């Protein structure tokens, strides 16, 4: 049976990390939508934001989502904003199993504090500003993340062992659904 799994969730929730490990364990292809966009556009996410603004980036992101959504037997790690624009979340629910990685605020802050540079929406923020961005971002976006078919707790990605355990839990959850 053809499998297409979309991982969604806020920046830092573990979509890229867990997606890659899960795809390997489940013998599925892995597409990180950000990487796919950079590959197809020959341009970094950062430069796309700088040159086209967020609106222009979202147009590209939607088009690339529909391209990646054609792949079969695949795990697609979306970008944090992907479900929140156009009808992207409905498209993902129509074409695959959507999993919301529900990381805690504390885990998101801890992870994003050390990984702001490549995320245009976070670069240059102080710790306090970052906490505000995460808090407001989650509040705005839960309406979209909440439409996912499945929710998965993704605080446990801080070591190889935790990632392997999370992969097993995710596999079990999807097999039982
Ligand atoms: N195994 C790990 N070891 C250390 N830090 C990690 C690990 N996995 C994820 N992280 C941290 O969490 C951040 C978010 O993980 P990532 O998979 O990139 O999430 P997303 O794709 O949802 O933004 C990474 O940028 C990194 O800072
Ligand atoms: O939340 C967002 O709007 C974004 C999240 C990023 O992906 P990650 O969630 O993988 O960091 C990337 O798509 C872009 O920086 C915008
Ligand atoms: Mg990512």
Tab-separated table of C-alpha atoms and ligand atoms in Angstrom:
chain	number	residue	atom	x	y	z
A	1	UNK	CA	0.000	0.000	0.000
A	2	UNK	CA	1.412	3.380	-1.045
A	3	UNK	CA	2.611	5.519	1.873
A	4	UNK	CA	2.953	9.303	1.951
A	5	UNK	CA	3.606	10.844	5.361
A	6	UNK	CA	3.820	14.607	6.014
A	7	UNK	CA	5.487	15.841	9.206
A	8	UNK	CA	4.276	19.288	10.269
A	9	UNK	CA	4.965	21.491	13.292
A	10	UNK	CA	6.698	24.606	14.456
A	11	UNK	CA	10.363	25.428	13.673
A	12	UNK	CA	12.497	23.210	15.859
A	13	UNK	CA	9.837	20.563	16.461
A	14	UNK	CA	12.056	17.920	14.817
A	15	UNK	CA	10.460	17.474	11.356
A	16	UNK	CA	13.805	17.249	9.556
A	17	UNK	CA	15.568	15.150	12.215
A	18	UNK	CA	12.778	12.668	12.941
A	19	UNK	CA	11.652	12.634	9.299
A	20	UNK	CA	15.070	11.537	8.045
A	21	UNK	CA	15.466	8.816	10.691
A	22	UNK	CA	11.885	7.563	10.281
A	23	UNK	CA	12.171	7.394	6.482
A	24	UNK	CA	15.361	5.326	6.774
A	25	UNK	CA	13.786	2.907	9.257
A	26	UNK	CA	10.587	2.595	7.218
A	27	UNK	CA	12.490	2.209	3.913
A	28	UNK	CA	10.770	5.280	2.501
A	29	UNK	CA	12.252	8.156	0.508
A	30	UNK	CA	12.827	11.348	2.543
A	31	UNK	CA	12.097	14.843	1.232
A	32	UNK	CA	12.740	17.877	3.386
A	33	UNK	CA	10.617	20.563	1.712
A	34	UNK	CA	13.121	23.319	2.533
A	35	UNK	CA	15.965	21.332	1.030
A	36	UNK	CA	13.784	20.461	-1.972
A	37	UNK	CA	12.999	24.175	-2.503
A	38	UNK	CA	16.688	25.124	-2.261
A	39	UNK	CA	17.585	22.383	-4.708
A	40	UNK	CA	14.918	23.290	-7.264
A	41	UNK	CA	15.356	27.065	-6.965
A	42	UNK	CA	19.165	26.956	-6.686
A	43	UNK	CA	18.779	29.430	-3.857
A	44	UNK	CA	18.733	29.297	-0.043
A	45	UNK	CA	15.536	29.833	1.919
A	46	UNK	CA	17.240	32.909	3.363
A	47	UNK	CA	17.878	34.389	-0.113
A	48	UNK	CA	14.362	33.541	-1.272
A	49	UNK	CA	12.944	35.480	1.675
A	50	UNK	CA	15.357	38.357	1.041
A	51	UNK	CA	14.612	38.538	-2.695
A	52	UNK	CA	10.898	37.708	-2.839
A	53	UNK	CA	9.667	38.506	0.669
A	54	UNK	CA	7.645	36.024	2.720
A	55	UNK	CA	4.702	36.224	0.284
A	56	UNK	CA	6.914	35.231	-2.630
A	57	UNK	CA	8.466	32.435	-0.577
A	58	UNK	CA	4.995	31.074	0.298
A	59	UNK	CA	4.029	30.934	-3.410
A	60	UNK	CA	7.195	28.922	-4.150
A	61	UNK	CA	6.604	26.733	-1.083
A	62	UNK	CA	3.060	25.856	-2.224
A	63	UNK	CA	4.221	24.982	-5.743
A	64	UNK	CA	7.050	22.826	-4.392
A	65	UNK	CA	4.662	21.124	-1.921
A	66	UNK	CA	2.506	20.054	-4.874
A	67	UNK	CA	5.578	18.733	-6.662
A	68	UNK	CA	6.831	16.794	-3.624
A	69	UNK	CA	3.259	15.571	-3.035
A	70	UNK	CA	3.501	13.607	-6.300
A	71	UNK	CA	6.199	11.332	-4.884
A	72	UNK	CA	5.059	7.941	-3.585
A	73	UNK	CA	6.348	5.956	-0.597
A	74	UNK	CA	7.825	9.096	0.868
A	75	UNK	CA	8.160	11.027	4.126
A	76	UNK	CA	7.934	14.772	3.545
A	77	UNK	CA	9.215	17.084	6.293
A	78	UNK	CA	7.289	20.306	5.680
A	79	UNK	CA	8.515	23.749	6.703
A	80	UNK	CA	7.065	25.211	9.882
A	81	UNK	CA	4.804	27.573	7.937
A	82	UNK	CA	3.753	25.210	5.143
A	83	UNK	CA	0.383	24.136	6.690
A	84	UNK	CA	-0.510	27.749	7.483
A	85	UNK	CA	-0.824	29.156	3.972
A	86	UNK	CA	-3.296	28.659	1.113
A	87	UNK	CA	-5.069	25.296	1.407
A	88	UNK	CA	-1.790	23.459	2.024
A	89	UNK	CA	-2.991	21.586	5.139
A	90	UNK	CA	-6.109	20.375	3.288
A	91	UNK	CA	-3.942	19.281	0.345
A	92	UNK	CA	-1.673	17.320	2.706
A	93	UNK	CA	-4.667	15.722	4.466
A	94	UNK	CA	-6.108	14.743	1.077
A	95	UNK	CA	-2.905	13.216	-0.232
A	96	UNK	CA	-1.297	11.630	2.816
A	97	UNK	CA	-1.015	10.978	6.549
A	98	UNK	CA	-0.281	14.244	8.370
A	99	UNK	CA	1.574	14.085	11.685
A	100	UNK	CA	1.844	17.173	13.916
A	101	UNK	CA	5.092	17.052	15.943
A	102	UNK	CA	3.859	18.526	19.192
A	103	UNK	CA	7.081	19.646	20.908
A	104	UNK	CA	6.867	21.583	24.179
A	105	UNK	CA	7.561	25.324	24.293
A	106	UNK	CA	10.675	24.606	26.385
A	107	UNK	CA	12.067	22.116	23.847
A	108	UNK	CA	11.386	24.530	20.975
A	109	UNK	CA	13.118	27.406	22.746
A	110	UNK	CA	16.100	25.258	23.763
A	111	UNK	CA	16.580	23.976	20.202
A	112	UNK	CA	15.908	27.231	18.355
A	113	UNK	CA	18.210	29.270	20.607
A	114	UNK	CA	21.143	27.464	18.972
A	115	UNK	CA	19.696	27.306	15.437
A	116	UNK	CA	18.377	30.788	14.544
A	117	UNK	CA	20.777	31.712	11.763
A	118	UNK	CA	19.248	29.793	8.866
A	119	UNK	CA	15.675	30.690	9.785
A	120	UNK	CA	14.891	34.196	8.444
A	121	UNK	CA	11.972	34.558	10.858
A	122	UNK	CA	14.292	34.086	13.846
A	123	UNK	CA	17.650	35.561	12.834
A	124	UNK	CA	18.960	38.294	15.129
A	125	UNK	CA	16.320	37.762	17.833
A	126	UNK	CA	17.280	38.028	21.512
A	127	UNK	CA	16.238	35.184	23.833
A	128	UNK	CA	13.252	37.176	25.073
A	129	UNK	CA	12.222	38.121	21.515
A	130	UNK	CA	12.612	34.474	20.483
A	131	UNK	CA	10.293	33.352	23.301
A	132	UNK	CA	7.697	35.885	22.085
A	133	UNK	CA	8.000	34.723	18.475
A	134	UNK	CA	7.536	31.081	19.507
A	135	UNK	CA	4.628	31.864	21.844
A	136	UNK	CA	2.773	34.011	19.282
A	137	UNK	CA	3.656	31.690	16.401
A	138	UNK	CA	2.269	28.642	18.181
A	139	UNK	CA	-0.918	30.516	19.154
A	140	UNK	CA	-1.532	31.627	15.558
A	141	UNK	CA	-0.637	28.326	13.952
A	142	UNK	CA	-2.364	25.767	16.183
A	143	UNK	CA	-5.526	26.257	14.093
A	144	UNK	CA	-3.606	24.707	11.207
A	145	UNK	CA	-1.328	22.230	13.037
A	146	UNK	CA	-4.412	20.986	14.891
A	147	UNK	CA	-5.961	19.795	11.601
A	148	UNK	CA	-3.327	17.052	11.326
A	149	UNK	CA	-4.653	13.470	11.395
A	150	UNK	CA	-2.123	12.476	14.062
A	151	UNK	CA	-0.274	14.235	16.915
A	152	UNK	CA	3.147	13.008	18.061
A	153	UNK	CA	5.181	14.219	21.105
A	154	UNK	CA	8.593	15.236	19.735
A	155	UNK	CA	10.518	16.390	22.799
A	156	UNK	CA	12.618	13.218	22.767
A	157	UNK	CA	15.100	13.847	19.950
A	158	UNK	CA	18.125	14.882	21.957
A	159	UNK	CA	20.263	11.760	21.371
A	160	UNK	CA	20.598	8.868	18.921
A	161	UNK	CA	18.809	6.610	21.404
A	162	UNK	CA	15.918	9.043	21.825
A	163	UNK	CA	15.606	9.468	18.057
A	164	UNK	CA	15.521	5.673	17.548
A	165	UNK	CA	12.894	5.303	20.269
A	166	UNK	CA	10.803	8.108	18.739
A	167	UNK	CA	11.067	6.424	15.324
A	168	UNK	CA	9.701	3.166	16.801
A	169	UNK	CA	6.852	5.032	18.505
A	170	UNK	CA	5.962	6.881	15.285
A	171	UNK	CA	6.030	3.642	13.266
A	172	UNK	CA	3.717	1.991	15.822
A	173	UNK	CA	1.319	4.947	15.815
A	174	UNK	CA	1.031	4.949	12.018
A	175	UNK	CA	0.710	1.141	11.805
A	176	UNK	CA	-2.147	1.203	14.317
A	177	UNK	CA	-4.003	3.993	12.500
B	1	LIG	N1	19.978	14.934	17.458
B	1	LIG	C1	20.071	16.252	17.715
B	1	LIG	N2	21.102	16.725	18.441
B	1	LIG	C2	21.172	18.050	18.734
B	1	LIG	N3	20.300	18.983	18.312
B	1	LIG	C3	19.286	18.518	17.580
B	1	LIG	C4	19.100	17.162	17.230
B	1	LIG	N4	17.979	17.042	16.494
B	1	LIG	C5	17.482	18.290	16.386
B	1	LIG	N5	18.263	19.151	17.031
B	1	LIG	C6	18.044	20.574	17.193
B	1	LIG	O1	16.656	20.814	16.996
B	1	LIG	C7	16.544	21.750	15.912
B	1	LIG	C8	15.284	21.438	15.166
B	1	LIG	O2	15.391	20.162	14.609
B	1	LIG	P1	14.879	20.024	13.124
B	1	LIG	O3	14.782	18.583	12.837
B	1	LIG	O4	15.708	20.889	12.235
B	1	LIG	O5	13.395	20.616	13.238
B	1	LIG	P2	12.468	21.274	12.155
B	1	LIG	O6	12.806	20.675	10.822
B	1	LIG	O7	11.092	20.900	12.669
B	1	LIG	O8	12.748	22.737	12.222
B	1	LIG	C9	17.782	21.593	15.065
B	1	LIG	O9	17.999	22.797	14.335
B	1	LIG	C10	18.826	21.362	16.153
B	1	LIG	O10	19.161	22.608	16.743
B	2	LIG	O1	7.988	28.432	10.342
B	2	LIG	C1	8.231	28.993	9.226
B	2	LIG	O2	7.501	29.863	8.706
B	2	LIG	C2	9.462	28.536	8.477
B	2	LIG	C3	10.090	27.357	8.858
B	2	LIG	C4	11.318	26.852	8.188
B	2	LIG	O3	11.351	25.415	8.181
B	2	LIG	P1	11.680	24.564	9.545
B	2	LIG	O4	10.383	24.465	10.328
B	2	LIG	O5	12.162	23.207	9.083
B	2	LIG	O6	12.731	25.328	10.303
B	2	LIG	C5	11.416	27.369	6.749
B	2	LIG	O7	10.412	26.777	5.949
B	2	LIG	C6	11.261	28.882	6.735
B	2	LIG	O8	12.330	29.411	7.489
B	2	LIG	C7	9.935	29.340	7.315
B	3	LIG	MG1	13.195	21.482	9.010
